[in-house]
CSV table of C-alpha atoms in Angstrom, one decimal:
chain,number,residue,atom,x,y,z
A,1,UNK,CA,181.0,129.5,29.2
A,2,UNK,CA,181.5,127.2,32.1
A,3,UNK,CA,180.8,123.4,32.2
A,4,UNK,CA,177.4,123.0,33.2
A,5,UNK,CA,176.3,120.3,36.1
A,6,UNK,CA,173.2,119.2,36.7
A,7,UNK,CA,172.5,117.5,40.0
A,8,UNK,CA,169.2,115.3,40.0
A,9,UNK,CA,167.9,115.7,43.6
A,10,UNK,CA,168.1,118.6,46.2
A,11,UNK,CA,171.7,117.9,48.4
A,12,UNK,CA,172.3,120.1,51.0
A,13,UNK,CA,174.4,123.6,49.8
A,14,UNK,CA,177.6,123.1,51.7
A,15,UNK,CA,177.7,119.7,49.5
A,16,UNK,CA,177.4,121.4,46.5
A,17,UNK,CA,179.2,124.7,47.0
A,18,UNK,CA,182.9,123.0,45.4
A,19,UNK,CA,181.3,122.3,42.3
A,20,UNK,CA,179.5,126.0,42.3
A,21,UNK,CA,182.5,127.7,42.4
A,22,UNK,CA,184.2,126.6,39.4
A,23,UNK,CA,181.1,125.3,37.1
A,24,UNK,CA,177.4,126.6,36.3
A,25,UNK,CA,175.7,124.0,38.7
A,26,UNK,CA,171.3,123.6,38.6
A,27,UNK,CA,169.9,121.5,40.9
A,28,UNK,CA,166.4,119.6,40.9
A,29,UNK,CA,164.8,121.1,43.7
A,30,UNK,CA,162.6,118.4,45.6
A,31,UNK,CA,164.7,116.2,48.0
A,32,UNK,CA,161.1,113.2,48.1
A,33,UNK,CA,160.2,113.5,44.1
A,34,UNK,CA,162.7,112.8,41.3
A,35,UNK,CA,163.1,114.8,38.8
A,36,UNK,CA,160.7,114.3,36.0
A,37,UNK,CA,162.6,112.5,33.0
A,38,UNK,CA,161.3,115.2,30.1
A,39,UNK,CA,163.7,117.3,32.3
A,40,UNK,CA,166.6,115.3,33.3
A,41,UNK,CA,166.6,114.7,28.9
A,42,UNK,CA,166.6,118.4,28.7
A,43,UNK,CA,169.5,119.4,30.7
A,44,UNK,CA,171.9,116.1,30.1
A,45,UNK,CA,171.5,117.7,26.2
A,46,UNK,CA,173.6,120.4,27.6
A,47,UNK,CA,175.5,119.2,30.7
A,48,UNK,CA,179.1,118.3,30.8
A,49,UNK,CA,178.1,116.4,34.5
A,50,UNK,CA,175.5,114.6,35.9
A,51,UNK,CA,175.2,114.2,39.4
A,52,UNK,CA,172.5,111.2,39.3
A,53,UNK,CA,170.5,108.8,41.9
A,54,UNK,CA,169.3,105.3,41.4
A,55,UNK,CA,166.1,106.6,40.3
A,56,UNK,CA,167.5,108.3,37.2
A,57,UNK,CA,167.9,105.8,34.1
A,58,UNK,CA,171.1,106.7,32.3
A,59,UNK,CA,170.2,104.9,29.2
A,60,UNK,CA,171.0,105.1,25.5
A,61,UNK,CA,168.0,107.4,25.1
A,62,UNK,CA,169.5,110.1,27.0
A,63,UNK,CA,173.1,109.8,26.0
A,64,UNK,CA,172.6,109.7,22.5
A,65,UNK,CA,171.6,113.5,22.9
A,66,UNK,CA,174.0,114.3,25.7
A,67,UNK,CA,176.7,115.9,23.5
A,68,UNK,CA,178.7,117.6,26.1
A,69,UNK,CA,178.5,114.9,28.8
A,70,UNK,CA,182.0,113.8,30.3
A,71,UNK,CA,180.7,112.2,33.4
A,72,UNK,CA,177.9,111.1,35.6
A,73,UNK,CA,178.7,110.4,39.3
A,74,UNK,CA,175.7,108.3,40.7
A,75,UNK,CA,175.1,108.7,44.1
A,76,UNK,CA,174.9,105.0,45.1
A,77,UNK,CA,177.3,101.8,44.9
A,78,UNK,CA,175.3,99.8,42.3
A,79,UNK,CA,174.3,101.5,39.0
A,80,UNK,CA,171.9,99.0,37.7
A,81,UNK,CA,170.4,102.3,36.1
A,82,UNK,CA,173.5,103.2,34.2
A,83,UNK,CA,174.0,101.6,30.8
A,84,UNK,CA,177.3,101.0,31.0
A,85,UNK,CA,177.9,99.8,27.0
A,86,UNK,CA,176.1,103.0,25.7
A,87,UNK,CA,177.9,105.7,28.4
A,88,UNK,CA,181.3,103.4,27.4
A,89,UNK,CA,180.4,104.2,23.5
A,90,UNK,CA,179.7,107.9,24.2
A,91,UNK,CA,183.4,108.5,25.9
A,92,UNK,CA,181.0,109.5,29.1
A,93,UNK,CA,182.8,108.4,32.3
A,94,UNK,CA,181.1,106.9,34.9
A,95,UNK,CA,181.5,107.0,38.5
A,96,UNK,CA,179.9,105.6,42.1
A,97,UNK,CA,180.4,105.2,45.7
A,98,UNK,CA,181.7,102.2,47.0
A,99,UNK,CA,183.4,101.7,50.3
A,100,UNK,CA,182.8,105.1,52.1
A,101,UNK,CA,178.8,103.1,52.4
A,102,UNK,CA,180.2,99.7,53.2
A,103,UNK,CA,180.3,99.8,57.4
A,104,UNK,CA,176.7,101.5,57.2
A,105,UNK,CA,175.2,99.6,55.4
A,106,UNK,CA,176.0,96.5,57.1
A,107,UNK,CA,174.8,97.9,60.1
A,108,UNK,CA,171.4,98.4,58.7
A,109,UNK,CA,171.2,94.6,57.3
A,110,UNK,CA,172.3,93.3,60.4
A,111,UNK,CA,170.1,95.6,62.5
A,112,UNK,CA,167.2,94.6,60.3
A,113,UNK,CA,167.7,90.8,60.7
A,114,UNK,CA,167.6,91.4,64.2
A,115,UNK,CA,164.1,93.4,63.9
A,116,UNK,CA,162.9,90.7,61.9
A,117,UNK,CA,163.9,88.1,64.3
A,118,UNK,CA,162.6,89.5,67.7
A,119,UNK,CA,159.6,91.1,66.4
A,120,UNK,CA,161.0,94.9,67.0
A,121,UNK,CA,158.8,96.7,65.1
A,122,UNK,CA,154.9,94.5,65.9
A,123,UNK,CA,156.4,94.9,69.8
A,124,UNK,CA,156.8,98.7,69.0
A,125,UNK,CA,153.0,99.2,67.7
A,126,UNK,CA,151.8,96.5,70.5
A,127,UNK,CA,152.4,98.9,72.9
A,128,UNK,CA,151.5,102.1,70.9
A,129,UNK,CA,148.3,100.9,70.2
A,130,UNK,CA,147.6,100.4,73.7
A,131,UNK,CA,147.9,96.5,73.8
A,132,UNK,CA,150.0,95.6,76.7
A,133,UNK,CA,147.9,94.9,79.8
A,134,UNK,CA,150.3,92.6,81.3
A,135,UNK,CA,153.8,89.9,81.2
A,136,UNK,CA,153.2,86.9,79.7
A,137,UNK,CA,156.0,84.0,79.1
A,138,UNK,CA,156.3,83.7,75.7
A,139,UNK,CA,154.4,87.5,74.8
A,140,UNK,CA,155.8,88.4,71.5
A,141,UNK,CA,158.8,85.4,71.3
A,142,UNK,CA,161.1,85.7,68.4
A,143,UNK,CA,164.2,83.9,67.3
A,144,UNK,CA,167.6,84.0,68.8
A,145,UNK,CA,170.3,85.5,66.2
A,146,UNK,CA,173.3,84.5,68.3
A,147,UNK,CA,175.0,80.9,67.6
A,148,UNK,CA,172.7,80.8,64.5
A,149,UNK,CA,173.7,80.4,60.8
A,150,UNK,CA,173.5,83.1,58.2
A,151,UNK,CA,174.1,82.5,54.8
A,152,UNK,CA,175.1,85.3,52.9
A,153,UNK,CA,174.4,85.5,48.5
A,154,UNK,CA,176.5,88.5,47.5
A,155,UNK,CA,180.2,88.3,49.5
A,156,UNK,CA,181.4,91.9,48.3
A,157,UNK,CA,182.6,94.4,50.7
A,158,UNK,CA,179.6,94.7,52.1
A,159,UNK,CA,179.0,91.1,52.4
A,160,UNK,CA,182.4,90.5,54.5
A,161,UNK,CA,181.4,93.8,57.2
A,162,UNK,CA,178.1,91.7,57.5
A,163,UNK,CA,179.9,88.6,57.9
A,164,UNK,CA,181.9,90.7,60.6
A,165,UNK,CA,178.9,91.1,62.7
A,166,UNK,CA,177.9,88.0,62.2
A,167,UNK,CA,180.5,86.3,64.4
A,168,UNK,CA,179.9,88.8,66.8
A,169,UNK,CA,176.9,87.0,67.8
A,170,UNK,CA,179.1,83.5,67.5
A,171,UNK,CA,177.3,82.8,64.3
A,172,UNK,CA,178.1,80.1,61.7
A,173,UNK,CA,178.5,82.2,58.0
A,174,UNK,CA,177.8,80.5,54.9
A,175,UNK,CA,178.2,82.6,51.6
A,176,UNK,CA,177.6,82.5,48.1
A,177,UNK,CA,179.7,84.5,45.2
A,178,UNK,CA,180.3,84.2,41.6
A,179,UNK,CA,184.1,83.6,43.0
A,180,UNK,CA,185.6,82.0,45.9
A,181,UNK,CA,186.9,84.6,48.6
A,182,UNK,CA,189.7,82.9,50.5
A,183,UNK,CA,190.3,86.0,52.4
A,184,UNK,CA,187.2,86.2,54.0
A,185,UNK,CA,187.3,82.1,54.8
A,186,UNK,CA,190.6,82.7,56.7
A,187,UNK,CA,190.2,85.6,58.3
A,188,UNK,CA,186.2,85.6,59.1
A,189,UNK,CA,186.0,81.9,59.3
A,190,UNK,CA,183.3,81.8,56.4
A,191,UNK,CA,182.7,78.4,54.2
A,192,UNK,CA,182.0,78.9,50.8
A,193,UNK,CA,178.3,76.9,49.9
A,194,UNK,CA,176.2,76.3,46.6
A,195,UNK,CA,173.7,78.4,46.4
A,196,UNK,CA,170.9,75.2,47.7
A,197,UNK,CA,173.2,74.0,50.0
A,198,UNK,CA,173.3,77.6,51.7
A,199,UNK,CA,169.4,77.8,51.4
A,200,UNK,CA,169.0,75.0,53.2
A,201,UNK,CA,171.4,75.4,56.3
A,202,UNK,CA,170.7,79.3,56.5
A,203,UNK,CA,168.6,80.1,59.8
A,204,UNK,CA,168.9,83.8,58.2
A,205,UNK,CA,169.7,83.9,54.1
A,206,UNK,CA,171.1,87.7,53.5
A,207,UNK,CA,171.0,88.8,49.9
A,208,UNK,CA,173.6,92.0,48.9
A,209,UNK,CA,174.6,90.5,45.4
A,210,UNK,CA,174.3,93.2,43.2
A,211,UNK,CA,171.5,93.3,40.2
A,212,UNK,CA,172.4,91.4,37.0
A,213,UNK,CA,171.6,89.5,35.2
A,214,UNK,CA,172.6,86.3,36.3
A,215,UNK,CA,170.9,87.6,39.2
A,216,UNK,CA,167.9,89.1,38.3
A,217,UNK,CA,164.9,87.0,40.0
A,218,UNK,CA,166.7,84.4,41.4
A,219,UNK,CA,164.8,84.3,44.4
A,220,UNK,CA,162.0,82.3,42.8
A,221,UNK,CA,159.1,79.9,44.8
A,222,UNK,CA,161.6,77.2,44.8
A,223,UNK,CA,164.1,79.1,46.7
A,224,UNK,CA,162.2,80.0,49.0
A,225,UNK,CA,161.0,76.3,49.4
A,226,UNK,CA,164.3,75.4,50.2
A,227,UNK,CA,164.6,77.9,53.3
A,228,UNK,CA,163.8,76.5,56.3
A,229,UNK,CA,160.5,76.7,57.7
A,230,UNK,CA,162.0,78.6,60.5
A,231,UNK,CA,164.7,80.9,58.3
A,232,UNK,CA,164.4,84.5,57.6
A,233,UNK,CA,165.1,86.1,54.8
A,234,UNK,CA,166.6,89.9,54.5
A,235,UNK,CA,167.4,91.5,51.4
A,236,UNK,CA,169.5,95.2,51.2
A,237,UNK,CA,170.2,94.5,47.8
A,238,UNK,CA,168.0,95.2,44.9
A,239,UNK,CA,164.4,94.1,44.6
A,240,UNK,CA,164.3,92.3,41.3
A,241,UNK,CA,166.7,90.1,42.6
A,242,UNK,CA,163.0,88.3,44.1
A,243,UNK,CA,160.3,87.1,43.0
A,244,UNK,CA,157.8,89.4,45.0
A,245,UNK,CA,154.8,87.4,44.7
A,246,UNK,CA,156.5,84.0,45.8
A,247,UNK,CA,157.9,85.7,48.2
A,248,UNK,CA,155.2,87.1,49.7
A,249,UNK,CA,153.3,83.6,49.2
A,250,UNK,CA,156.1,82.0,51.3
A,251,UNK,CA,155.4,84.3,54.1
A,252,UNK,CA,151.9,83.6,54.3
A,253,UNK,CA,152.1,80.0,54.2
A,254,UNK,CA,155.0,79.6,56.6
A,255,UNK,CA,157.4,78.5,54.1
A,256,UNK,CA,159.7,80.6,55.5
A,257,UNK,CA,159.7,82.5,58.9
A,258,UNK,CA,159.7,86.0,58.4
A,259,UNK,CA,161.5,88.7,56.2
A,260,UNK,CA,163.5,91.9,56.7
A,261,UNK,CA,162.9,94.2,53.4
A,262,UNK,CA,165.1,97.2,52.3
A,263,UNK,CA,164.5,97.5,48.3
A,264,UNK,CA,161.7,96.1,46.2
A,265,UNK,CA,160.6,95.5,42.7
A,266,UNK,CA,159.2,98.7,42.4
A,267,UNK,CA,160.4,101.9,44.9
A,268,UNK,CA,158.1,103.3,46.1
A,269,UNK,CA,156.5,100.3,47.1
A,270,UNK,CA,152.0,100.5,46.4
A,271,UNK,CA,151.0,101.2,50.0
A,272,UNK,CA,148.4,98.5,49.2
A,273,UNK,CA,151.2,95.5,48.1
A,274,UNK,CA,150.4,92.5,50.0
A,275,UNK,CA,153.8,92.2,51.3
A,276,UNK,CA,153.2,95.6,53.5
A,277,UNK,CA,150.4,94.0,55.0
A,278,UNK,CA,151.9,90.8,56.6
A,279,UNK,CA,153.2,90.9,60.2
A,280,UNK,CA,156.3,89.2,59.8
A,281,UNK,CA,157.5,91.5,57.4
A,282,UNK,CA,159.7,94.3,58.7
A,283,UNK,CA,159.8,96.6,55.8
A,284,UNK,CA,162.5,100.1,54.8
A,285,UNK,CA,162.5,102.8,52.4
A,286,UNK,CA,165.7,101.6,50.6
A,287,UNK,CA,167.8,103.5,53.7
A,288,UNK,CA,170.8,101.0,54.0
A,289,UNK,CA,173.6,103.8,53.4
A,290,UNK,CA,171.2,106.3,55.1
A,291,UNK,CA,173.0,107.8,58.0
A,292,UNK,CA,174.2,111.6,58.0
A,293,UNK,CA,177.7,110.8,58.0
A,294,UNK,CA,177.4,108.1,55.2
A,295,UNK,CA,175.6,110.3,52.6
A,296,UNK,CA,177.6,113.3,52.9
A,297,UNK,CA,180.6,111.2,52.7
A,298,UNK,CA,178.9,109.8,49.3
A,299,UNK,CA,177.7,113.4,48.0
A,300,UNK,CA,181.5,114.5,48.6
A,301,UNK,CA,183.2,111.4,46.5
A,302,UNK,CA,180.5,112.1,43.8
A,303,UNK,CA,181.6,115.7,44.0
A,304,UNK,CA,185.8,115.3,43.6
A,305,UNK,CA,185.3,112.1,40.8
A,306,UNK,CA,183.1,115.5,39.0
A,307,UNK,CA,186.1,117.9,39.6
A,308,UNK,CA,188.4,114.9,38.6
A,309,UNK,CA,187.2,114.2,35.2
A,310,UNK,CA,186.0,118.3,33.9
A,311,UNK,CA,189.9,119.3,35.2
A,312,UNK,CA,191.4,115.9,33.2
A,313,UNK,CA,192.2,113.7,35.9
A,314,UNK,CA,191.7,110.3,37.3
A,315,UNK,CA,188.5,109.9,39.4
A,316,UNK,CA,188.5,108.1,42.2
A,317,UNK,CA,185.9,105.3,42.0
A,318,UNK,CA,185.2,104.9,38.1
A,319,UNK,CA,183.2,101.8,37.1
A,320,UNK,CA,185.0,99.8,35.1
């Protein structure tokens, strides 16, 4: 019998076709609707490979049956929905996609600070909804980006390619880390801050610190009290990271600016959550890494660190 993989979402066929001709490969076949976890329990009891996305919790519930399971290659950078200590127990390897997402998903953070500042998306619907009768001087005014500060909490790869664009627009970068990063001082210029001193000079605080627990809801009422009144705040990380109801309580009493929102507490967001309902709120579907070239490049590294581990070998990006 071959090694049987089980990939949780529908990826396109040319993606999977590697892994097809070697191993018995079943694939969940909705690309909007996860799989359902009665299912995903049933096949990790027999799968030597899981192909996995944010969505799916790799806990100690399903490990503890999954026997046969040698590695799970999650489709993503972070793997907040991996238990690490209980996969690490099991002897089941696991793997993600860093670096090959880095450049895109900067571009997304940086393109949605700059939504968020000039008021892309309510100057989109103002003329869609056939509001535009004529020029006015200060019709729809946002915020300059360029010469501003932006204080970045999270200076990982991801972080530093932000930073990058950053001083494209002659912007001042602040950033918070768990540890200093003296390359990205010298070679981007950036000044290491506390995490209230950064609050407080930020005209745009960026969050791509990954979910911990140190940093799970950290973004509470008082940091957003902090912010300036005229600061926006974008977040591409993870949603606990804030405190949805403070921050959504900062927006509508001009505590803070506006906000530029990737990830949330709970994806999909409620259509009817009050943050979806607030005009300076420019909101995603948790797209960051989404371009075409991005996600195939992730769907291939998940594919080799697979072959890597069934044929004995080193993968390339295992989670340590």
């Amino acid at each position: 019998m071959k090694p049987f993989i089980y990939i949780t979402r529908k990826l396109p066929q040319d993606a999977v076709e590697p892994l097809k001709q070697e191993y018995q490969v079943e694939m969940w076949e909705r690309e909007d609707v996860p799989v359902p976890r009665d299912i995903l329990l049933q096949k990790s009891q027999k799968a030597s490979a899981l192909l996995t996305m944010l969505s799916d919790k790799v806990n100690e519930e399903l490990l503890e049956h999954a026997d046969a399971l040698r590695v799970v290659a999650n489709l993503a950078v972070g793997y907040d929905n991996v238990d690490l200590e209980a996969a690490k127990q099991k002897g089941v390897v696991i793997c993600n996609t860093p670096d090959v997402l880095t450049d895109t998903t900067a571009d997304l953070t940086f393109a949605l600070l700059m939504t968020a500042a000039r008021r892309i998306v309510e100057a989109d619907r103002y003329i869609k909804e056939g509001q535009w009768k004529s020029w006015s001087p200060l019709l729809l005014a946002g915020a300059d980006v360029h010469h501003k500060t932006i204080g970045i909490v999270g200076m990982g790869n991801i972080g530093e390619a932000v930073a990058r664009r950053a001083k494209g627009f002659d912007m001042e970068v602040l950033y918070h880390n768990r540890s200093r990063k003296p390359h990205a001082e010298e070679v981007l210029g950036a000044e290491y801050a506390s995490l209230d001193e950064l609050l407080g000079k930020s005209d745009f605080v960026v969050v791509l610190a990954p979910l911990t627990p140190e940093t799970h809801g950290l973004f509470q009422k008082e940091q957003f009290q902090a912010m300036k009144k005229s600061a926006f705040f974008i977040n591409a990380a993870r949603g606990p990271i804030v405190d949805e109801e403070a921050l959504t309580e900062a927006l509508k009493t001009g505590e803070i600016a506006g906000a530029g929102l990737d990830v949330f507490v709970t994806e999909p967001i409620d259509p009817d959550h009050p943050l979806l309902s607030l005009d300076n709120v420019v909101t995603l579907p948790h797209i960051a890494s989404s371009s075409t070239e991005t996600r195939h490049a992730m769907m291939n590294l998940c594919v080799e660190n697979i072959q890597a581990v069934l044929k004995g070998d080193k993968p390339k990006t295992r989670v340590e």
